[in-house]
GROMACS .gro file of C-alpha atoms in nm:
model
  390
    1MET     CA    1  -0.033  -0.002  -0.006
    2ASN     CA    2   0.123   0.351  -0.132
    3THR     CA    3   0.074   0.513   0.258
    4GLU     CA    4   0.241   0.932  -0.028
    5GLU     CA    5  -0.113   1.040  -0.031
    6PHE     CA    6  -0.206   1.005   0.322
    7GLY     CA    7  -0.234   1.269   0.641
    8PHE     CA    8   0.020   1.226   0.901
    9GLU     CA    9  -0.046   1.022   1.137
   10THR     CA   10  -0.139   0.743   0.863
   11GLN     CA   11   0.194   0.741   0.761
   12ALA     CA   12   0.288   0.711   1.092
   13ILE     CA   13   0.063   0.420   1.160
   14ARG     CA   14   0.062   0.183   0.843
   15THR     CA   15   0.391   0.259   0.639
   16GLN     CA   16   0.513  -0.090   0.776
   17LEU     CA   17   0.734  -0.435   0.639
   18GLU     CA   18   0.545  -0.642   0.440
   19ARG     CA   19   0.379  -0.981   0.576
   20SER     CA   20   0.545  -1.299   0.655
   21GLN     CA   21   0.330  -1.506   0.584
   22TYR     CA   22   0.198  -1.594   0.929
   23LEU     CA   23   0.025  -1.247   0.906
   24GLU     CA   24   0.095  -1.062   1.222
   25HIS     CA   25  -0.075  -0.701   1.246
   26SER     CA   26   0.173  -0.594   1.372
   27VAL     CA   27   0.546  -0.598   1.269
   28PRO     CA   28   0.749  -0.799   1.466
   29LEU     CA   29   1.108  -0.805   1.555
   30TYR     CA   30   1.433  -0.905   1.315
   31LEU     CA   31   1.639  -1.014   1.602
   32SER     CA   32   1.983  -1.215   1.421
   33SER     CA   33   2.307  -1.020   1.310
   34SER     CA   34   2.300  -1.158   0.956
   35PHE     CA   35   2.081  -1.209   0.688
   36VAL     CA   36   2.204  -1.570   0.430
   37PHE     CA   37   2.230  -1.598   0.084
   38GLU     CA   38   2.018  -1.887  -0.267
   39ASP     CA   39   2.347  -1.952  -0.373
   40ALA     CA   40   2.725  -1.768  -0.371
   41GLU     CA   41   2.604  -1.528  -0.708
   42ASP     CA   42   2.317  -1.431  -0.528
   43MET     CA   43   2.547  -1.350  -0.266
   44ARG     CA   44   2.787  -1.150  -0.445
   45ALA     CA   45   2.532  -0.976  -0.560
   46SER     CA   46   2.438  -0.849  -0.301
   47PHE     CA   47   2.777  -0.775  -0.159
   48THR     CA   48   2.830  -0.539  -0.445
   49GLU     CA   49   2.494  -0.350  -0.394
   50GLU     CA   50   2.338  -0.487  -0.750
   51LYS     CA   51   2.096  -0.613  -0.519
   52GLU     CA   52   1.940  -0.451  -0.234
   53ARG     CA   53   1.887  -0.668   0.101
   54ASN     CA   54   1.958  -0.735   0.453
   55ILE     CA   55   2.315  -0.922   0.447
   56TYR     CA   56   2.430  -0.769   0.808
   57SER     CA   57   2.187  -0.606   1.135
   58ARG     CA   58   2.535  -0.319   1.116
   59PHE     CA   59   2.481  -0.230   0.803
   60SER     CA   60   2.029  -0.329   0.749
   61ASN     CA   61   1.724  -0.491   0.943
   62PRO     CA   62   1.431  -0.458   0.837
   63ASN     CA   63   1.285  -0.338   1.133
   64THR     CA   64   1.545  -0.067   1.107
   65THR     CA   65   1.450   0.008   0.752
   66GLU     CA   66   1.038   0.066   0.887
   67PHE     CA   67   1.163   0.324   1.135
   68VAL     CA   68   1.377   0.505   0.898
   69GLU     CA   69   1.121   0.504   0.596
   70LYS     CA   70   0.864   0.602   0.890
   71ILE     CA   71   1.069   0.904   0.936
   72CYS     CA   72   1.155   1.000   0.546
   73LYS     CA   73   0.788   1.072   0.491
   74MET     CA   74   0.750   1.263   0.786
   75GLU     CA   75   1.036   1.523   0.761
   76GLY     CA   76   0.986   1.528   0.351
   77ALA     CA   77   1.298   1.336   0.305
   78GLU     CA   78   1.482   1.080  -0.012
   79SER     CA   79   1.709   0.871   0.155
   80GLY     CA   80   1.780   0.797   0.604
   81TYR     CA   81   1.977   0.623   0.819
   82ALA     CA   82   1.937   0.519   1.231
   83PHE     CA   83   2.164   0.513   1.446
   84ALA     CA   84   2.291   0.374   1.848
   85THR     CA   85   2.200   0.721   1.961
   86GLY     CA   86   2.157   1.064   1.851
   87MET     CA   87   2.554   1.147   1.932
   88ALA     CA   88   2.597   0.908   1.662
   89ALA     CA   89   2.427   1.062   1.447
   90VAL     CA   90   2.535   1.422   1.509
   91TYR     CA   91   2.943   1.228   1.466
   92SER     CA   92   2.857   0.999   1.173
   93THR     CA   93   2.653   1.262   0.954
   94PHE     CA   94   2.989   1.524   0.987
   95ALA     CA   95   3.205   1.281   1.022
   96GLY     CA   96   3.112   1.129   0.706
   97LEU     CA   97   3.073   1.398   0.524
   98LEU     CA   98   3.410   1.620   0.611
   99ASN     CA   99   3.811   1.600   0.495
  100SER     CA  100   4.067   1.785   0.620
  101GLY     CA  101   4.146   2.149   0.611
  102ASP     CA  102   3.678   2.164   0.584
  103HIS     CA  103   3.543   2.442   0.764
  104ILE     CA  104   3.179   2.411   0.956
  105VAL     CA  105   2.969   2.763   1.057
  106SER     CA  106   2.692   2.633   1.344
  107ALA     CA  107   2.501   2.861   1.579
  108SER     CA  108   2.709   2.913   1.944
  109SER     CA  109   2.385   2.756   2.106
  110VAL     CA  110   2.466   2.331   2.031
  111PHE     CA  111   2.434   2.038   2.250
  112GLY     CA  112   2.764   2.020   2.502
  113SER     CA  113   2.845   1.710   2.347
  114THR     CA  114   2.789   1.898   1.978
  115HIS     CA  115   2.957   2.136   2.108
  116ALA     CA  116   3.278   1.892   2.211
  117LEU     CA  117   3.314   1.755   1.879
  118PHE     CA  118   3.328   2.109   1.699
  119MET     CA  119   3.545   2.244   1.948
  120THR     CA  120   3.820   1.983   2.087
  121TYR     CA  121   3.816   1.675   1.823
  122PHE     CA  122   3.759   1.752   1.450
  123PRO     CA  123   4.058   2.043   1.527
  124LYS     CA  124   4.295   1.678   1.575
  125TRP     CA  125   4.125   1.602   1.246
  126ASN     CA  126   4.213   2.064   1.098
  127ILE     CA  127   3.868   2.075   1.080
  128GLU     CA  128   3.780   2.435   1.251
  129THR     CA  129   3.459   2.548   1.314
  130SER     CA  130   3.293   2.920   1.343
  131TYR     CA  131   2.983   3.002   1.520
  132PHE     CA  132   2.751   3.246   1.518
  133GLU     CA  133   2.588   3.365   1.753
  134ILE     CA  134   2.202   3.276   1.713
  135ASN     CA  135   2.026   3.641   1.829
  136LYS     CA  136   2.247   3.729   1.525
  137PRO     CA  137   2.206   3.547   1.182
  138GLU     CA  138   2.239   3.888   1.023
  139THR     CA  139   2.682   3.832   1.104
  140ILE     CA  140   2.622   3.428   0.926
  141GLU     CA  141   2.785   3.503   0.622
  142SER     CA  142   3.070   3.673   0.822
  143PHE     CA  143   3.194   3.355   0.943
  144ILE     CA  144   3.142   3.182   0.529
  145LYS     CA  145   3.513   3.096   0.479
  146PRO     CA  146   3.667   2.943   0.116
  147ASN     CA  147   3.662   2.603   0.271
  148THR     CA  148   3.320   2.650   0.474
  149LYS     CA  149   3.091   2.358   0.369
  150ILE     CA  150   2.856   2.266   0.645
  151LEU     CA  151   2.597   2.546   0.757
  152TYR     CA  152   2.415   2.444   1.124
  153ALA     CA  153   2.190   2.438   1.378
  154GLU     CA  154   1.948   2.335   1.632
  155SER     CA  155   1.614   2.541   1.648
  156PRO     CA  156   1.486   2.542   1.934
  157THR     CA  157   1.778   2.543   2.066
  158ASN     CA  158   1.932   2.342   2.329
  159PRO     CA  159   1.893   2.427   2.646
  160GLY     CA  160   1.794   2.790   2.566
  161VAL     CA  161   1.492   2.719   2.397
  162ASP     CA  162   1.592   2.969   2.065
  163VAL     CA  163   1.442   2.996   1.734
  164ILE     CA  164   1.624   3.125   1.392
  165ASP     CA  165   1.520   3.117   1.133
  166LEU     CA  166   1.570   2.798   0.900
  167GLU     CA  167   1.408   3.048   0.554
  168LEU     CA  168   1.723   3.234   0.621
  169LEU     CA  169   1.928   2.976   0.625
  170GLY     CA  170   1.837   2.792   0.408
  171ASN     CA  171   1.870   3.070   0.165
  172ILE     CA  172   2.202   3.129   0.249
  173ALA     CA  173   2.268   2.761   0.229
  174LYS     CA  174   2.153   2.769  -0.172
  175LYS     CA  175   2.346   3.069  -0.232
  176HIS     CA  176   2.737   2.987  -0.098
  177ASN     CA  177   2.617   2.626  -0.210
  178LEU     CA  178   2.660   2.491   0.168
  179ILE     CA  179   2.533   2.165   0.320
  180LEU     CA  180   2.233   2.334   0.582
  181ILE     CA  181   2.211   2.019   0.813
  182ILE     CA  182   1.909   2.120   1.159
  183ASP     CA  183   1.878   1.916   1.467
  184ASN     CA  184   1.514   1.884   1.456
  185CYS     CA  185   1.517   1.676   1.772
  186PHE     CA  186   1.303   1.967   1.978
  187ALA     CA  187   1.056   1.973   1.708
  188THR     CA  188   1.030   1.612   1.565
  189PRO     CA  189   0.906   1.588   1.218
  190TYR     CA  190   0.536   1.612   1.385
  191LEU     CA  191   0.636   2.013   1.458
  192GLN     CA  192   0.834   2.094   1.186
  193GLN     CA  193   0.984   1.950   0.876
  194PRO     CA  194   1.324   2.210   0.765
  195ILE     CA  195   1.375   1.978   0.425
  196LYS     CA  196   1.099   2.259   0.376
  197PHE     CA  197   1.282   2.565   0.409
  198GLY     CA  198   1.623   2.436   0.252
  199ALA     CA  199   1.801   2.213   0.507
  200HIS     CA  200   1.989   1.930   0.277
  201LEU     CA  201   1.974   1.695   0.603
  202VAL     CA  202   1.735   1.662   0.948
  203ILE     CA  203   1.895   1.426   1.200
  204HIS     CA  204   1.705   1.369   1.546
  205SER     CA  205   1.808   1.175   1.823
  206ALA     CA  206   1.499   0.976   1.824
  207THR     CA  207   1.571   0.890   2.251
  208LYS     CA  208   1.363   1.185   2.314
  209LEU     CA  209   0.972   1.318   2.245
  210ILE     CA  210   1.066   0.968   1.973
  211ASP     CA  211   1.051   0.734   2.192
  212GLY     CA  212   0.884   0.971   2.456
  213GLN     CA  213   0.900   0.701   2.689
  214GLY     CA  214   1.278   0.710   2.893
  215ARG     CA  215   1.324   0.349   2.702
  216VAL     CA  216   1.589   0.334   2.492
  217LEU     CA  217   1.869   0.508   2.267
  218GLY     CA  218   1.838   0.586   1.865
  219GLY     CA  219   1.946   0.881   1.696
  220VAL     CA  220   1.827   0.945   1.327
  221THR     CA  221   1.992   1.119   0.959
  222VAL     CA  222   1.747   1.177   0.653
  223GLY     CA  223   1.791   1.405   0.360
  224ASN     CA  224   1.976   1.408   0.021
  225ALA     CA  225   2.000   1.045  -0.119
  226ASP     CA  226   2.364   1.157  -0.242
  227LEU     CA  227   2.456   1.309   0.134
  228ILE     CA  228   2.273   1.052   0.297
  229ARG     CA  229   2.541   0.737   0.114
  230GLN     CA  230   2.837   0.932   0.227
  231ILE     CA  231   2.737   0.856   0.552
  232TYR     CA  232   2.585   0.491   0.507
  233LEU     CA  233   2.922   0.466   0.387
  234PHE     CA  234   3.088   0.584   0.648
  235SER     CA  235   2.858   0.368   0.965
  236ARG     CA  236   2.855   0.075   0.738
  237ASN     CA  237   3.238   0.013   0.790
  238THR     CA  238   3.280   0.213   1.163
  239GLY     CA  239   2.960   0.006   1.305
  240PRO     CA  240   2.691   0.356   1.467
  241SER     CA  241   2.428   0.165   1.377
  242LEU     CA  242   2.071   0.148   1.496
  243SER     CA  243   1.961  -0.215   1.700
  244PRO     CA  244   1.704  -0.357   1.532
  245PHE     CA  245   1.495  -0.406   1.865
  246ASN     CA  246   1.576  -0.034   1.994
  247ALA     CA  247   1.473   0.051   1.601
  248TRP     CA  248   1.113  -0.166   1.655
  249VAL     CA  249   1.009   0.002   1.984
  250LEU     CA  250   1.126   0.329   1.789
  251SER     CA  251   0.897   0.273   1.471
  252LYS     CA  252   0.590   0.234   1.744
  253SER     CA  253   0.668   0.501   1.910
  254LEU     CA  254   0.570   0.737   1.678
  255GLU     CA  255   0.243   0.546   1.598
  256THR     CA  256   0.151   0.796   1.867
  257LEU     CA  257   0.376   1.057   1.786
  258ALA     CA  258   0.138   1.281   1.705
  259VAL     CA  259  -0.133   1.252   1.986
  260ARG     CA  260   0.165   1.222   2.235
  261VAL     CA  261   0.285   1.569   2.124
  262ASP     CA  262  -0.008   1.732   2.113
  263ARG     CA  263  -0.025   1.686   2.472
  264HIS     CA  264   0.303   1.800   2.572
  265CYS     CA  265   0.242   2.105   2.407
  266GLU     CA  266  -0.030   2.192   2.515
  267ASN     CA  267   0.064   2.124   2.882
  268ALA     CA  268   0.418   2.306   2.778
  269LEU     CA  269   0.190   2.647   2.724
  270LYS     CA  270   0.058   2.582   3.000
  271VAL     CA  271   0.334   2.546   3.202
  272ALA     CA  272   0.540   2.858   3.018
  273GLU     CA  273   0.199   3.072   3.124
  274PHE     CA  274   0.252   3.000   3.526
  275LEU     CA  275   0.636   3.031   3.481
  276GLU     CA  276   0.575   3.372   3.283
  277SER     CA  277   0.378   3.547   3.583
  278HIS     CA  278   0.561   3.388   3.891
  279PRO     CA  279   0.692   3.686   4.120
  280ASN     CA  280   1.050   3.438   4.139
  281VAL     CA  281   1.135   3.480   3.804
  282ASN     CA  282   1.310   3.628   3.551
  283SER     CA  283   1.264   3.529   3.277
  284VAL     CA  284   1.061   3.276   3.026
  285LYS     CA  285   1.106   3.121   2.681
  286TYR     CA  286   0.891   2.891   2.519
  287PRO     CA  287   0.844   2.946   2.109
  288PHE     CA  288   0.482   3.031   2.157
  289LEU     CA  289   0.542   3.234   2.424
  290LYS     CA  290   0.464   3.614   2.297
  291SER     CA  291   0.670   3.719   2.514
  292HIS     CA  292   0.974   3.509   2.315
  293PRO     CA  293   1.232   3.752   2.089
  294GLN     CA  294   1.137   3.469   1.763
  295TYR     CA  295   0.825   3.404   1.876
  296GLU     CA  296   0.693   3.459   1.481
  297ILE     CA  297   0.915   3.302   1.370
  298ALA     CA  298   0.839   3.006   1.516
  299LYS     CA  299   0.473   3.032   1.444
  300LYS     CA  300   0.585   3.079   1.093
  301GLN     CA  301   0.774   2.781   1.085
  302MET     CA  302   0.605   2.496   1.397
  303LYS     CA  303   0.314   2.420   1.416
  304ALA     CA  304   0.285   2.440   1.779
  305GLY     CA  305   0.576   2.471   2.055
  306GLY     CA  306   0.751   2.205   2.179
  307ASN     CA  307   0.771   2.077   2.538
  308ILE     CA  308   1.080   2.237   2.609
  309ILE     CA  309   1.053   2.555   2.876
  310ALA     CA  310   1.369   2.778   2.960
  311PHE     CA  311   1.364   2.953   3.311
  312GLU     CA  312   1.540   3.232   3.509
  313ILE     CA  313   1.503   3.235   3.902
  314LYS     CA  314   1.594   3.540   4.081
  315GLY     CA  315   1.886   3.484   4.294
  316GLY     CA  316   2.082   3.184   4.080
  317ILE     CA  317   2.260   2.956   4.118
  318GLU     CA  318   2.142   2.870   4.536
  319ALA     CA  319   1.807   2.939   4.449
  320GLY     CA  320   1.861   2.671   4.107
  321ARG     CA  321   1.976   2.430   4.392
  322LYS     CA  322   1.693   2.481   4.662
  323PHE     CA  323   1.476   2.399   4.339
  324LEU     CA  324   1.547   2.148   4.268
  325ASN     CA  325   1.552   2.004   4.565
  326SER     CA  326   1.188   2.158   4.661
  327ILE     CA  327   1.116   1.893   4.344
  328GLU     CA  328   0.883   1.665   4.493
  329LEU     CA  329   0.665   1.541   4.169
  330CYS     CA  330   0.910   1.575   3.887
  331SER     CA  331   1.268   1.424   3.741
  332LEU     CA  332   1.589   1.528   3.795
  333SER     CA  333   1.710   1.379   3.510
  334ALA     CA  334   1.963   1.490   3.156
  335ASN     CA  335   1.646   1.328   2.921
  336ILE     CA  336   1.366   1.548   2.765
  337GLY     CA  337   1.118   1.421   2.589
  338ASP     CA  338   0.956   1.184   2.864
  339THR     CA  339   0.575   1.124   2.979
  340ARG     CA  340   0.719   1.257   3.343
  341THR     CA  341   0.761   1.571   3.361
  342ILE     CA  342   1.141   1.606   3.396
  343VAL     CA  343   1.382   1.959   3.540
  344THR     CA  344   1.740   1.992   3.463
  345HIS     CA  345   2.023   2.261   3.616
  346PRO     CA  346   2.231   2.305   3.225
  347ALA     CA  347   2.495   2.432   3.418
  348SER     CA  348   2.603   2.155   3.654
  349THR     CA  349   2.441   1.883   3.419
  350THR     CA  350   2.441   1.825   3.021
  351HIS     CA  351   2.697   2.183   2.990
  352SER     CA  352   2.855   2.135   3.222
  353LYS     CA  353   3.176   2.136   3.045
  354LEU     CA  354   3.188   2.495   2.923
  355SER     CA  355   3.387   2.741   3.102
  356GLU     CA  356   3.195   2.969   3.231
  357GLU     CA  357   3.233   3.238   2.990
  358ASP     CA  358   3.087   2.976   2.674
  359GLN     CA  359   2.744   2.894   2.908
  360LEU     CA  360   2.668   3.266   2.914
  361ALA     CA  361   2.764   3.289   2.551
  362VAL     CA  362   2.533   3.095   2.466
  363GLY     CA  363   2.225   3.255   2.654
  364ILE     CA  364   2.306   2.946   3.027
  365THR     CA  365   2.261   3.142   3.299
  366GLN     CA  366   2.387   2.981   3.666
  367GLY     CA  367   1.977   3.025   3.848
  368LEU     CA  368   1.867   2.896   3.444
  369VAL     CA  369   1.588   2.556   3.491
  370ARG     CA  370   1.523   2.387   3.207
  371VAL     CA  371   1.193   2.179   3.244
  372SER     CA  372   1.077   1.859   2.923
  373VAL     CA  373   0.678   1.875   3.052
  374GLY     CA  374   0.483   1.605   3.016
  375LEU     CA  375   0.238   1.396   2.986
  376GLU     CA  376   0.066   1.439   3.344
  377THR     CA  377  -0.237   1.654   3.439
  378VAL     CA  378  -0.086   1.973   3.386
  379GLU     CA  379  -0.265   2.113   3.698
  380ASP     CA  380  -0.029   1.866   3.967
  381VAL     CA  381   0.276   1.984   3.720
  382ILE     CA  382   0.267   2.324   3.761
  383ALA     CA  383   0.141   2.316   4.192
  384ASP     CA  384   0.439   2.029   4.187
  385LEU     CA  385   0.638   2.381   4.007
  386LYS     CA  386   0.443   2.624   4.211
  387GLN     CA  387   0.571   2.458   4.593
  388ALA     CA  388   0.954   2.432   4.414
  389LEU     CA  389   0.951   2.842   4.367
  390GLY     CA  390   0.743   2.932   4.687
   0.00000   0.00000   0.00000
């Protein structure tokens, strides 16, 4: 059945592998490290890729294929590859495309481990990165050099929840013949499709809202088929592949992505509005709050605001520590996109490897708290935040 003409939710639910002889309704697990061949010629043709088929689960597996196919349809992508984690997707995407001497232009507001790749590891291979400030997109072109190959950004950003104009980035990439890569983790394919705005590749940590229940790790990159081919060949040889079990879990999770994210967004907006009115909160950032600096851009490119809120507690580090120690219902964890609401202090956890100067440069103050709003009764979440702030 061709699901191309169907809506988002129908594609997420009805994009499936062909049924086996057992006519199962739910796709089975293919827990096999390898696959057999009919004869010597079949084996030869398979390894030379004259035939498109499963050989070894490090290369492909029916479960990972189904998961990737769903993400491709959701994002409007030509091809994709699935990884063991979101960071495996980030690293392998860059490593598969870059050569020694290449240059990256990136928003400075990136996940801490991505920052470590850019500043600590890639320089070992003579790959440089220049950062532009997320709130100064007019400066981006001044960082582009003759050897610049990739333009990169997260939107919304982690953890500051800033938003950048994807259409603007698409136009800059086209003008300068750059590969535009967008980390779409916070938005998911349900809320935002960067390829529509000119992105060549889109990366997700599937561990977050795509799984949505804090169960498994996973990552995926989708986009231009020629670029994915390069990333696939690198990954086939280096081995960061997604396990069939995790792929099966994530593919099933996509069936409920839309209904889950709708409720996440509904809850998050109510929590953001509560925080904005609280006397012990200096500021709140949530893409669909009218006070957000990029509110109009968010409305243009996102269906809703997502489930992540960043807010600044009055009183700095001590007030932040007191707040975390007072939390009762919500979880203290470094994950996001769970059914359970999670509060995190980025300066001491996810972005602790950054110097205080670097933290401030990307909007991480000592009192900044990130909230991943879950699916609980929202009044209960608000009550817990209220008592912890009080």
